[in-house]
C-alpha cells in the first residue's frame, strides 16, 4: 500500500513539475538546450569542519569498523572539537582560498547566462529550496510527534481491500478500488464513513493534547489558527443546515421538472 501511494505521489510530482516548466515558457528547456544547466554552476566550497570530515573519514572507518555511520560521524565531530586551534586554522585557510576561487568562477558562470537562462535557473533554485524547507518542516513535525491526519472513508476502504496482485500495477489496483468505491451504495459506504468520523474525533483529541504540549515548549508557531479549527455545531444549527439542504434539493427537483414540462 505504501509503495502504491508513493508511486502515485511521484507521478503527481512529475505532472506538477511539467506544469511549472510550461509556466516558465520553456525557458528552462532553452537553458539546457544551450548547454548551460544548474549542474554546471560552481559548487560552494566545504566548510573547515566538513573538509576535516572528508579527509579523515576513511582513516576513522578503518580504525572503527564496528561503528555505524552515525556513531562514526559523532566520533569525528568529537575529534574536530578537540583539535588544537592551530590545526583548525589550516582547514580554515584552505576554505578561504577555495571560497575566493568559487566567487571568481561563479561570476564567470553568471556572466555567460542570458536573461532567460538566469530566470530559469533562479526559479529552479527557488523550487529546490522550497522543497528542502518543506521536507525539514515535515521532519520536525514527525520528531515532535504531531498526530497523523484523519483518514477519509475511501482511505479506510482502500487500506482494508488493497492487496498487491501479480500482473497488475499498484496504480491500476487503486483505480479498480476507486471504481468499486463509486459503485457502493450509501448503506455499504456507511461503515467506512463512520470509521472516518471516529478517526476525526481521535485526531481532534490528539491535536488538542499535542498543541497544549507545543505551547509549553514555546512553539506557538505550530498551533493551528482559529480559522483552521473545526467549529462545534449545536443540534439546532445542524438541524437548520439539514433543513436548508433539503429545501435546496427540493427546489432543484422542481426546477428540473418544470424544464422537462416545457
mmCIF file of C-alpha atoms in Angstrom:
data_model
loop_
_atom_site.group_PDB
_atom_site.id
_atom_site.type_symbol
_atom_site.label_atom_id
_atom_site.label_comp_id
_atom_site.label_asym_id
_atom_site.label_seq_id
_atom_site.Cartn_x
_atom_site.Cartn_y
_atom_site.Cartn_z
ATOM 1 C CA UNK A 1 0.000 0.000 0.000
ATOM 2 C CA UNK A 2 2.792 2.393 0.938
ATOM 3 C CA UNK A 3 4.584 1.612 -2.313
ATOM 4 C CA UNK A 4 1.434 2.320 -4.297
ATOM 5 C CA UNK A 5 0.863 5.669 -2.611
ATOM 6 C CA UNK A 6 4.498 6.592 -3.098
ATOM 7 C CA UNK A 7 4.190 5.759 -6.795
ATOM 8 C CA UNK A 8 1.140 7.974 -7.082
ATOM 9 C CA UNK A 9 2.995 10.754 -5.309
ATOM 10 C CA UNK A 10 5.888 10.535 -7.751
ATOM 11 C CA UNK A 11 3.504 10.567 -10.687
ATOM 12 C CA UNK A 12 1.776 13.661 -9.310
ATOM 13 C CA UNK A 13 5.156 15.280 -8.801
ATOM 14 C CA UNK A 14 6.100 14.703 -12.424
ATOM 15 C CA UNK A 15 2.864 16.275 -13.607
ATOM 16 C CA UNK A 16 3.320 19.270 -11.309
ATOM 17 C CA UNK A 17 6.899 19.699 -12.470
ATOM 18 C CA UNK A 18 5.827 19.642 -16.105
ATOM 19 C CA UNK A 19 3.138 22.236 -15.428
ATOM 20 C CA UNK A 20 5.632 24.537 -13.748
ATOM 21 C CA UNK A 21 8.038 24.135 -16.657
ATOM 22 C CA UNK A 22 5.298 25.172 -19.068
ATOM 23 C CA UNK A 23 4.522 28.230 -16.924
ATOM 24 C CA UNK A 24 8.141 29.257 -17.313
ATOM 25 C CA UNK A 25 7.527 29.425 -21.056
ATOM 26 C CA UNK A 26 10.116 26.735 -21.761
ATOM 27 C CA UNK A 27 12.990 28.923 -20.563
ATOM 28 C CA UNK A 28 14.482 26.047 -18.549
ATOM 29 C CA UNK A 29 14.367 23.833 -21.653
ATOM 30 C CA UNK A 30 16.090 26.505 -23.735
ATOM 31 C CA UNK A 31 18.650 26.880 -20.987
ATOM 32 C CA UNK A 32 19.517 23.191 -21.074
ATOM 33 C CA UNK A 33 19.493 23.059 -24.880
ATOM 34 C CA UNK A 34 22.232 25.686 -24.937
ATOM 35 C CA UNK A 35 24.432 23.565 -22.698
ATOM 36 C CA UNK A 36 24.025 25.608 -19.529
ATOM 37 C CA UNK A 37 22.353 23.980 -16.551
ATOM 38 C CA UNK A 38 22.340 24.204 -12.792
ATOM 39 C CA UNK A 39 24.764 21.245 -12.667
ATOM 40 C CA UNK A 40 27.421 23.476 -14.247
ATOM 41 C CA UNK A 41 27.075 26.078 -11.505
ATOM 42 C CA UNK A 42 30.264 26.158 -9.372
ATOM 43 C CA UNK A 43 29.903 24.185 -6.148
ATOM 44 C CA UNK A 44 30.166 26.004 -2.842
ATOM 45 C CA UNK A 45 33.402 25.096 -1.047
ATOM 46 C CA UNK A 46 33.351 22.866 2.020
ATOM 47 C CA UNK A 47 33.491 24.396 5.471
ATOM 48 C CA UNK A 48 36.561 23.784 7.597
ATOM 49 C CA UNK A 49 34.806 21.026 9.554
ATOM 50 C CA UNK A 50 33.440 19.199 6.506
ATOM 51 C CA UNK A 51 36.887 19.354 4.884
ATOM 52 C CA UNK A 52 38.287 17.688 8.024
ATOM 53 C CA UNK A 53 35.464 15.112 7.914
ATOM 54 C CA UNK A 54 36.092 14.279 4.262
ATOM 55 C CA UNK A 55 39.849 13.927 4.692
ATOM 56 C CA UNK A 56 39.668 11.748 7.816
ATOM 57 C CA UNK A 57 36.580 9.640 7.266
ATOM 58 C CA UNK A 58 38.436 6.688 5.701
ATOM 59 C CA UNK A 59 41.037 6.549 8.469
ATOM 60 C CA UNK A 60 38.381 6.680 11.191
ATOM 61 C CA UNK A 61 36.403 3.954 9.401
ATOM 62 C CA UNK A 62 39.434 1.660 9.228
ATOM 63 C CA UNK A 63 40.131 2.159 12.930
ATOM 64 C CA UNK A 64 36.468 1.704 13.924
ATOM 65 C CA UNK A 65 34.932 -0.881 11.545
ATOM 66 C CA UNK A 66 32.260 -1.902 14.058
ATOM 67 C CA UNK A 67 30.741 1.583 14.304
ATOM 68 C CA UNK A 68 27.594 2.655 12.487
ATOM 69 C CA UNK A 69 27.780 5.717 10.222
ATOM 70 C CA UNK A 70 26.054 7.877 12.829
ATOM 71 C CA UNK A 71 28.441 6.773 15.573
ATOM 72 C CA UNK A 72 31.425 7.315 13.304
ATOM 73 C CA UNK A 73 30.381 10.871 12.418
ATOM 74 C CA UNK A 74 29.903 11.631 16.106
ATOM 75 C CA UNK A 75 33.399 10.357 16.829
ATOM 76 C CA UNK A 76 34.866 12.516 14.050
ATOM 77 C CA UNK A 77 32.921 15.524 15.342
ATOM 78 C CA UNK A 78 34.413 14.916 18.782
ATOM 79 C CA UNK A 79 37.905 14.740 17.291
ATOM 80 C CA UNK A 80 37.287 18.046 15.476
ATOM 81 C CA UNK A 81 36.138 19.652 18.705
ATOM 82 C CA UNK A 82 39.341 18.618 20.469
ATOM 83 C CA UNK A 83 41.580 19.643 17.551
ATOM 84 C CA UNK A 84 44.030 22.440 18.508
ATOM 85 C CA UNK A 85 43.196 25.889 17.131
ATOM 86 C CA UNK A 86 46.440 25.955 15.111
ATOM 87 C CA UNK A 87 45.422 22.798 13.211
ATOM 88 C CA UNK A 88 41.865 24.061 12.685
ATOM 89 C CA UNK A 89 43.336 27.216 11.182
ATOM 90 C CA UNK A 90 44.904 25.152 8.385
ATOM 91 C CA UNK A 91 41.460 23.954 7.304
ATOM 92 C CA UNK A 92 40.032 27.449 7.661
ATOM 93 C CA UNK A 93 42.720 28.954 5.432
ATOM 94 C CA UNK A 94 42.023 26.286 2.804
ATOM 95 C CA UNK A 95 38.337 27.206 2.950
ATOM 96 C CA UNK A 96 39.111 30.893 2.405
ATOM 97 C CA UNK A 97 41.270 30.080 -0.644
ATOM 98 C CA UNK A 98 38.544 27.866 -2.112
ATOM 99 C CA UNK A 99 35.910 30.498 -1.395
ATOM 100 C CA UNK A 100 37.832 33.168 -3.320
ATOM 101 C CA UNK A 101 38.170 30.788 -6.281
ATOM 102 C CA UNK A 102 34.464 29.938 -6.018
ATOM 103 C CA UNK A 103 33.400 33.590 -6.212
ATOM 104 C CA UNK A 104 35.522 34.116 -9.334
ATOM 105 C CA UNK A 105 34.065 31.016 -11.005
ATOM 106 C CA UNK A 106 30.528 31.998 -10.017
ATOM 107 C CA UNK A 107 30.929 35.472 -11.521
ATOM 108 C CA UNK A 108 32.182 33.945 -14.787
ATOM 109 C CA UNK A 109 29.312 31.455 -14.809
ATOM 110 C CA UNK A 110 26.660 34.154 -14.312
ATOM 111 C CA UNK A 111 28.227 36.377 -16.982
ATOM 112 C CA UNK A 112 27.555 33.804 -19.720
ATOM 113 C CA UNK A 113 23.855 33.433 -18.906
ATOM 114 C CA UNK A 114 21.150 35.120 -20.952
ATOM 115 C CA UNK A 115 18.307 36.807 -19.002
ATOM 116 C CA UNK A 116 16.017 33.851 -19.832
ATOM 117 C CA UNK A 117 18.592 31.330 -18.605
ATOM 118 C CA UNK A 118 19.229 33.280 -15.418
ATOM 119 C CA UNK A 119 15.481 33.471 -14.699
ATOM 120 C CA UNK A 120 15.018 29.750 -15.346
ATOM 121 C CA UNK A 121 17.891 28.753 -13.073
ATOM 122 C CA UNK A 122 16.699 31.147 -10.377
ATOM 123 C CA UNK A 123 13.250 29.561 -10.465
ATOM 124 C CA UNK A 124 14.784 26.083 -10.343
ATOM 125 C CA UNK A 125 16.838 27.007 -7.281
ATOM 126 C CA UNK A 126 13.791 28.568 -5.602
ATOM 127 C CA UNK A 127 11.854 25.329 -6.061
ATOM 128 C CA UNK A 128 14.694 23.246 -4.653
ATOM 129 C CA UNK A 129 14.963 25.456 -1.577
ATOM 130 C CA UNK A 130 11.183 25.390 -1.064
ATOM 131 C CA UNK A 131 11.189 21.595 -1.330
ATOM 132 C CA UNK A 132 14.044 21.376 1.151
ATOM 133 C CA UNK A 133 12.270 23.680 3.624
ATOM 134 C CA UNK A 134 9.078 21.650 3.272
ATOM 135 C CA UNK A 135 10.956 18.409 3.944
ATOM 136 C CA UNK A 136 12.629 19.853 7.032
ATOM 137 C CA UNK A 137 9.319 21.175 8.364
ATOM 138 C CA UNK A 138 7.630 17.786 7.910
ATOM 139 C CA UNK A 139 10.562 16.009 9.531
ATOM 140 C CA UNK A 140 10.416 18.378 12.500
ATOM 141 C CA UNK A 141 6.676 17.731 12.966
ATOM 142 C CA UNK A 142 7.347 13.992 12.868
ATOM 143 C CA UNK A 143 10.041 14.320 15.523
ATOM 144 C CA UNK A 144 7.693 16.396 17.664
ATOM 145 C CA UNK A 145 5.063 13.661 17.390
ATOM 146 C CA UNK A 146 2.337 15.564 15.570
ATOM 147 C CA UNK A 147 -0.773 13.319 15.238
ATOM 148 C CA UNK A 148 -1.498 11.818 11.848
ATOM 149 C CA UNK A 149 -4.330 13.453 9.940
ATOM 150 C CA UNK A 150 -7.684 11.622 9.921
ATOM 151 C CA UNK A 151 -8.401 9.204 7.105
ATOM 152 C CA UNK A 152 -11.365 9.516 4.783
ATOM 153 C CA UNK A 153 -13.889 6.746 4.250
ATOM 154 C CA UNK A 154 -12.264 5.968 0.913
ATOM 155 C CA UNK A 155 -8.791 5.748 2.513
ATOM 156 C CA UNK A 156 -10.085 3.221 5.031
ATOM 157 C CA UNK A 157 -11.819 1.256 2.252
ATOM 158 C CA UNK A 158 -8.551 1.091 0.290
ATOM 159 C CA UNK A 159 -6.449 0.049 3.293
ATOM 160 C CA UNK A 160 -8.841 -2.829 4.023
ATOM 161 C CA UNK A 161 -9.145 -4.059 0.437
ATOM 162 C CA UNK A 162 -5.776 -3.343 -1.143
ATOM 163 C CA UNK A 163 -3.806 -6.460 -1.972
ATOM 164 C CA UNK A 164 -0.994 -6.317 -4.492
ATOM 165 C CA UNK A 165 -1.594 -8.836 -7.279
ATOM 166 C CA UNK A 166 0.689 -10.201 -9.958
ATOM 167 C CA UNK A 167 0.104 -8.801 -13.413
ATOM 168 C CA UNK A 168 -1.415 -5.535 -12.182
ATOM 169 C CA UNK A 169 0.361 -2.372 -11.114
ATOM 170 C CA UNK A 170 -0.380 -0.625 -7.789
ATOM 171 C CA UNK A 171 -1.806 2.353 -9.690
ATOM 172 C CA UNK A 172 -4.163 0.101 -11.672
ATOM 173 C CA UNK A 173 -5.191 -1.618 -8.432
ATOM 174 C CA UNK A 174 -6.024 1.723 -6.825
ATOM 175 C CA UNK A 175 -8.066 2.667 -9.881
ATOM 176 C CA UNK A 176 -10.034 -0.569 -9.512
ATOM 177 C CA UNK A 177 -10.727 0.201 -5.869
ATOM 178 C CA UNK A 178 -11.768 3.744 -6.734
ATOM 179 C CA UNK A 179 -14.266 2.421 -9.285
ATOM 180 C CA UNK A 180 -15.506 -0.137 -6.738
ATOM 181 C CA UNK A 181 -15.948 2.619 -4.139
ATOM 182 C CA UNK A 182 -18.038 4.715 -6.526
ATOM 183 C CA UNK A 183 -20.343 1.759 -7.156
ATOM 184 C CA UNK A 184 -21.000 1.115 -3.460
ATOM 185 C CA UNK A 185 -24.434 2.067 -2.184
ATOM 186 C CA UNK A 186 -24.843 4.594 0.619
ATOM 187 C CA UNK A 187 -25.540 1.806 3.114
ATOM 188 C CA UNK A 188 -22.381 -0.044 2.039
ATOM 189 C CA UNK A 189 -20.267 3.103 2.414
ATOM 190 C CA UNK A 190 -21.728 3.971 5.809
ATOM 191 C CA UNK A 191 -19.417 1.735 7.932
ATOM 192 C CA UNK A 192 -16.358 3.324 6.335
ATOM 193 C CA UNK A 193 -17.757 6.829 6.711
ATOM 194 C CA UNK A 194 -18.494 6.140 10.368
ATOM 195 C CA UNK A 195 -14.929 4.943 10.915
ATOM 196 C CA UNK A 196 -13.731 8.146 9.243
ATOM 197 C CA UNK A 197 -15.861 10.231 11.646
ATOM 198 C CA UNK A 198 -14.410 8.307 14.588
ATOM 199 C CA UNK A 199 -10.928 8.986 13.253
ATOM 200 C CA UNK A 200 -11.714 12.721 13.092
ATOM 201 C CA UNK A 201 -12.615 12.623 16.786
ATOM 202 C CA UNK A 202 -9.361 10.786 17.517
ATOM 203 C CA UNK A 203 -7.402 13.371 15.544
ATOM 204 C CA UNK A 204 -9.004 16.368 17.258
ATOM 205 C CA UNK A 205 -8.435 14.924 20.737
ATOM 206 C CA UNK A 206 -4.804 14.122 19.965
ATOM 207 C CA UNK A 207 -4.253 17.543 18.367
ATOM 208 C CA UNK A 208 -5.575 19.355 21.436
ATOM 209 C CA UNK A 209 -3.136 17.480 23.653
ATOM 210 C CA UNK A 210 -0.300 17.985 21.186
ATOM 211 C CA UNK A 211 -0.950 21.715 20.802
ATOM 212 C CA UNK A 212 -1.036 22.138 24.579
ATOM 213 C CA UNK A 213 2.377 20.464 24.701
ATOM 214 C CA UNK A 214 3.680 22.767 21.957
ATOM 215 C CA UNK A 215 2.553 25.802 23.961
ATOM 216 C CA UNK A 216 4.536 24.507 26.932
ATOM 217 C CA UNK A 217 7.582 24.131 24.684
ATOM 218 C CA UNK A 218 7.183 27.672 23.366
ATOM 219 C CA UNK A 219 6.238 26.532 19.845
ATOM 220 C CA UNK A 220 3.045 28.552 19.398
ATOM 221 C CA UNK A 221 4.017 28.883 15.726
ATOM 222 C CA UNK A 222 2.867 25.292 15.232
ATOM 223 C CA UNK A 223 -0.594 25.886 16.665
ATOM 224 C CA UNK A 224 -3.498 25.971 14.219
ATOM 225 C CA UNK A 225 -5.263 29.269 13.775
ATOM 226 C CA UNK A 226 -8.872 29.614 14.892
ATOM 227 C CA UNK A 227 -9.993 29.532 11.251
ATOM 228 C CA UNK A 228 -8.414 26.099 10.800
ATOM 229 C CA UNK A 229 -10.078 24.582 13.844
ATOM 230 C CA UNK A 230 -13.394 22.815 13.235
ATOM 231 C CA UNK A 231 -16.444 24.532 14.657
ATOM 232 C CA UNK A 232 -18.656 22.583 17.033
ATOM 233 C CA UNK A 233 -22.156 22.682 15.607
ATOM 234 C CA UNK A 234 -25.060 22.711 18.017
ATOM 235 C CA UNK A 235 -28.010 20.406 17.413
ATOM 236 C CA UNK A 236 -30.142 23.386 16.402
ATOM 237 C CA UNK A 237 -27.546 24.667 13.925
ATOM 238 C CA UNK A 238 -27.170 21.213 12.410
ATOM 239 C CA UNK A 239 -30.951 20.880 12.080
ATOM 240 C CA UNK A 240 -31.219 24.246 10.306
ATOM 241 C CA UNK A 241 -28.413 23.308 7.937
ATOM 242 C CA UNK A 242 -30.085 19.996 7.100
ATOM 243 C CA UNK A 243 -33.436 21.731 6.525
ATOM 244 C CA UNK A 244 -31.813 24.282 4.215
ATOM 245 C CA UNK A 245 -30.043 21.498 2.338
ATOM 246 C CA UNK A 246 -33.291 19.582 1.883
ATOM 247 C CA UNK A 247 -35.064 22.708 0.698
ATOM 248 C CA UNK A 248 -32.344 23.346 -1.856
ATOM 249 C CA UNK A 249 -32.662 19.823 -3.222
ATOM 250 C CA UNK A 250 -36.437 20.198 -3.455
ATOM 251 C CA UNK A 251 -36.117 23.462 -5.368
ATOM 252 C CA UNK A 252 -33.648 21.903 -7.803
ATOM 253 C CA UNK A 253 -36.022 18.989 -8.399
ATOM 254 C CA UNK A 254 -38.932 21.347 -9.043
ATOM 255 C CA UNK A 255 -36.855 23.410 -11.465
ATOM 256 C CA UNK A 256 -35.775 20.293 -13.338
ATOM 257 C CA UNK A 257 -39.407 19.086 -13.563
ATOM 258 C CA UNK A 258 -40.553 22.465 -14.831
ATOM 259 C CA UNK A 259 -37.934 22.457 -17.583
ATOM 260 C CA UNK A 260 -38.901 18.956 -18.671
ATOM 261 C CA UNK A 261 -42.582 20.016 -18.902
ATOM 262 C CA UNK A 262 -41.657 22.994 -21.086
#
